[in-house]
Amino acid sequence: LPAVVKGRKGNCIGLSTLYLYLSQKLTLPVCGVAAPNHISVRLKEDKGSVNIELADFGNSHSNPQEICYTVIK
């Protein structure tokens, strides 16, 4: 994590880990979402969940398949 914070960039694992750590400190309902060769985070809201793709500049996606597509394309 120090490299992600100091360098202000990282891969899906480093960025997701930092996001999860900060979310936990802020008591936000966030969990990790694993896909083959990838990880992202999911924010759980009253109206449903939002998948946050940190390797795609923080864009949100409605399902994990979109996340995998974003990383591969």
PDB file of C-alpha atoms in Angstrom:
ATOM      1  CA  LEU A   1       0.000   0.000   0.000  1.00  0.00           C
ATOM      2  CA  PRO A   2       2.782   2.521   0.573  1.00  0.00           C
ATOM      3  CA  ALA A   3       3.686   2.340  -3.136  1.00  0.00           C
ATOM      4  CA  VAL A   4       0.071   3.036  -4.140  1.00  0.00           C
ATOM      5  CA  VAL A   5      -0.195   6.009  -1.785  1.00  0.00           C
ATOM      6  CA  LYS A   6       3.228   7.432  -2.601  1.00  0.00           C
ATOM      7  CA  GLY A   7       3.026   6.839  -6.372  1.00  0.00           C
ATOM      8  CA  ARG A   8      -0.667   7.853  -6.520  1.00  0.00           C
ATOM      9  CA  LYS A   9      -1.395   4.981  -8.923  1.00  0.00           C
ATOM     10  CA  GLY A  10      -1.623   1.218  -8.864  1.00  0.00           C
ATOM     11  CA  ASN A  11      -3.189  -1.954 -10.185  1.00  0.00           C
ATOM     12  CA  CYS A  12      -6.580  -3.412  -9.303  1.00  0.00           C
ATOM     13  CA  ILE A  13      -5.235  -5.237  -6.225  1.00  0.00           C
ATOM     14  CA  GLY A  14      -3.430  -2.261  -4.692  1.00  0.00           C
ATOM     15  CA  LEU A  15      -6.200   0.231  -5.459  1.00  0.00           C
ATOM     16  CA  SER A  16      -8.958  -2.087  -4.204  1.00  0.00           C
ATOM     17  CA  THR A  17      -7.047  -2.852  -1.008  1.00  0.00           C
ATOM     18  CA  LEU A  18      -6.579   0.853  -0.302  1.00  0.00           C
ATOM     19  CA  TYR A  19     -10.259   1.553  -1.079  1.00  0.00           C
ATOM     20  CA  LEU A  20     -11.377  -1.267   1.233  1.00  0.00           C
ATOM     21  CA  TYR A  21      -9.076  -0.070   4.023  1.00  0.00           C
ATOM     22  CA  LEU A  22     -10.326   3.515   3.825  1.00  0.00           C
ATOM     23  CA  SER A  23     -13.951   2.385   3.539  1.00  0.00           C
ATOM     24  CA  GLN A  24     -13.558   0.291   6.663  1.00  0.00           C
ATOM     25  CA  LYS A  25     -12.137   3.267   8.569  1.00  0.00           C
ATOM     26  CA  LEU A  26     -15.115   5.373   7.405  1.00  0.00           C
ATOM     27  CA  THR A  27     -17.551   2.509   8.214  1.00  0.00           C
ATOM     28  CA  LEU A  28     -18.856   2.383   4.639  1.00  0.00           C
ATOM     29  CA  PRO A  29     -20.629  -0.809   3.486  1.00  0.00           C
ATOM     30  CA  VAL A  30     -18.025  -1.894   0.910  1.00  0.00           C
ATOM     31  CA  CYS A  31     -16.745  -5.367   0.058  1.00  0.00           C
ATOM     32  CA  GLY A  32     -14.279  -6.866  -2.394  1.00  0.00           C
ATOM     33  CA  VAL A  33     -15.473  -8.596  -5.571  1.00  0.00           C
ATOM     34  CA  ALA A  34     -13.207 -11.219  -7.106  1.00  0.00           C
ATOM     35  CA  ALA A  35     -13.261 -12.197 -10.768  1.00  0.00           C
ATOM     36  CA  PRO A  36     -10.731 -14.314 -12.673  1.00  0.00           C
ATOM     37  CA  ASN A  37      -7.429 -12.398 -12.596  1.00  0.00           C
ATOM     38  CA  HIS A  38      -9.128  -9.291 -11.205  1.00  0.00           C
ATOM     39  CA  ILE A  39     -10.617  -7.632  -8.111  1.00  0.00           C
ATOM     40  CA  SER A  40     -12.885  -4.624  -7.659  1.00  0.00           C
ATOM     41  CA  VAL A  41     -15.110  -3.279  -4.891  1.00  0.00           C
ATOM     42  CA  ARG A  42     -18.856  -3.182  -4.324  1.00  0.00           C
ATOM     43  CA  LEU A  43     -20.728  -0.506  -2.403  1.00  0.00           C
ATOM     44  CA  LYS A  44     -23.876  -1.865  -0.809  1.00  0.00           C
ATOM     45  CA  GLU A  45     -26.684   0.700  -0.716  1.00  0.00           C
ATOM     46  CA  ASP A  46     -30.329   0.549   0.369  1.00  0.00           C
ATOM     47  CA  LYS A  47     -31.443   0.546  -3.277  1.00  0.00           C
ATOM     48  CA  GLY A  48     -28.949  -2.155  -4.286  1.00  0.00           C
ATOM     49  CA  SER A  49     -25.248  -2.499  -4.954  1.00  0.00           C
ATOM     50  CA  VAL A  50     -22.817  -0.549  -7.116  1.00  0.00           C
ATOM     51  CA  ASN A  51     -19.683  -2.195  -8.502  1.00  0.00           C
ATOM     52  CA  ILE A  52     -16.790   0.271  -8.534  1.00  0.00           C
ATOM     53  CA  GLU A  53     -14.040  -0.461 -11.034  1.00  0.00           C
ATOM     54  CA  LEU A  54     -10.881   1.195  -9.723  1.00  0.00           C
ATOM     55  CA  ALA A  55      -8.761   0.014 -12.677  1.00  0.00           C
ATOM     56  CA  ASP A  56     -11.250   1.841 -14.942  1.00  0.00           C
ATOM     57  CA  PHE A  57     -10.872   5.257 -13.280  1.00  0.00           C
ATOM     58  CA  GLY A  58     -13.558   4.493 -10.674  1.00  0.00           C
ATOM     59  CA  ASN A  59     -16.412   3.932 -13.130  1.00  0.00           C
ATOM     60  CA  SER A  60     -19.370   1.963 -11.815  1.00  0.00           C
ATOM     61  CA  HIS A  61     -20.793  -1.143 -13.472  1.00  0.00           C
ATOM     62  CA  SER A  62     -24.031  -2.984 -12.853  1.00  0.00           C
ATOM     63  CA  ASN A  63     -22.546  -6.483 -12.973  1.00  0.00           C
ATOM     64  CA  PRO A  64     -19.156  -8.219 -12.648  1.00  0.00           C
ATOM     65  CA  GLN A  65     -19.182  -9.314 -16.303  1.00  0.00           C
ATOM     66  CA  GLU A  66     -18.934  -5.655 -17.332  1.00  0.00           C
ATOM     67  CA  ILE A  67     -15.926  -5.294 -15.049  1.00  0.00           C
ATOM     68  CA  CYS A  68     -14.124  -8.196 -16.714  1.00  0.00           C
ATOM     69  CA  TYR A  69     -14.946  -6.771 -20.130  1.00  0.00           C
ATOM     70  CA  THR A  70     -13.564  -3.366 -19.163  1.00  0.00           C
ATOM     71  CA  VAL A  71     -10.251  -4.839 -18.045  1.00  0.00           C
ATOM     72  CA  ILE A  72      -9.832  -7.045 -21.114  1.00  0.00           C
ATOM     73  CA  LYS A  73     -10.732  -4.546 -23.851  1.00  0.00           C
TER      74      LYS A  73
END
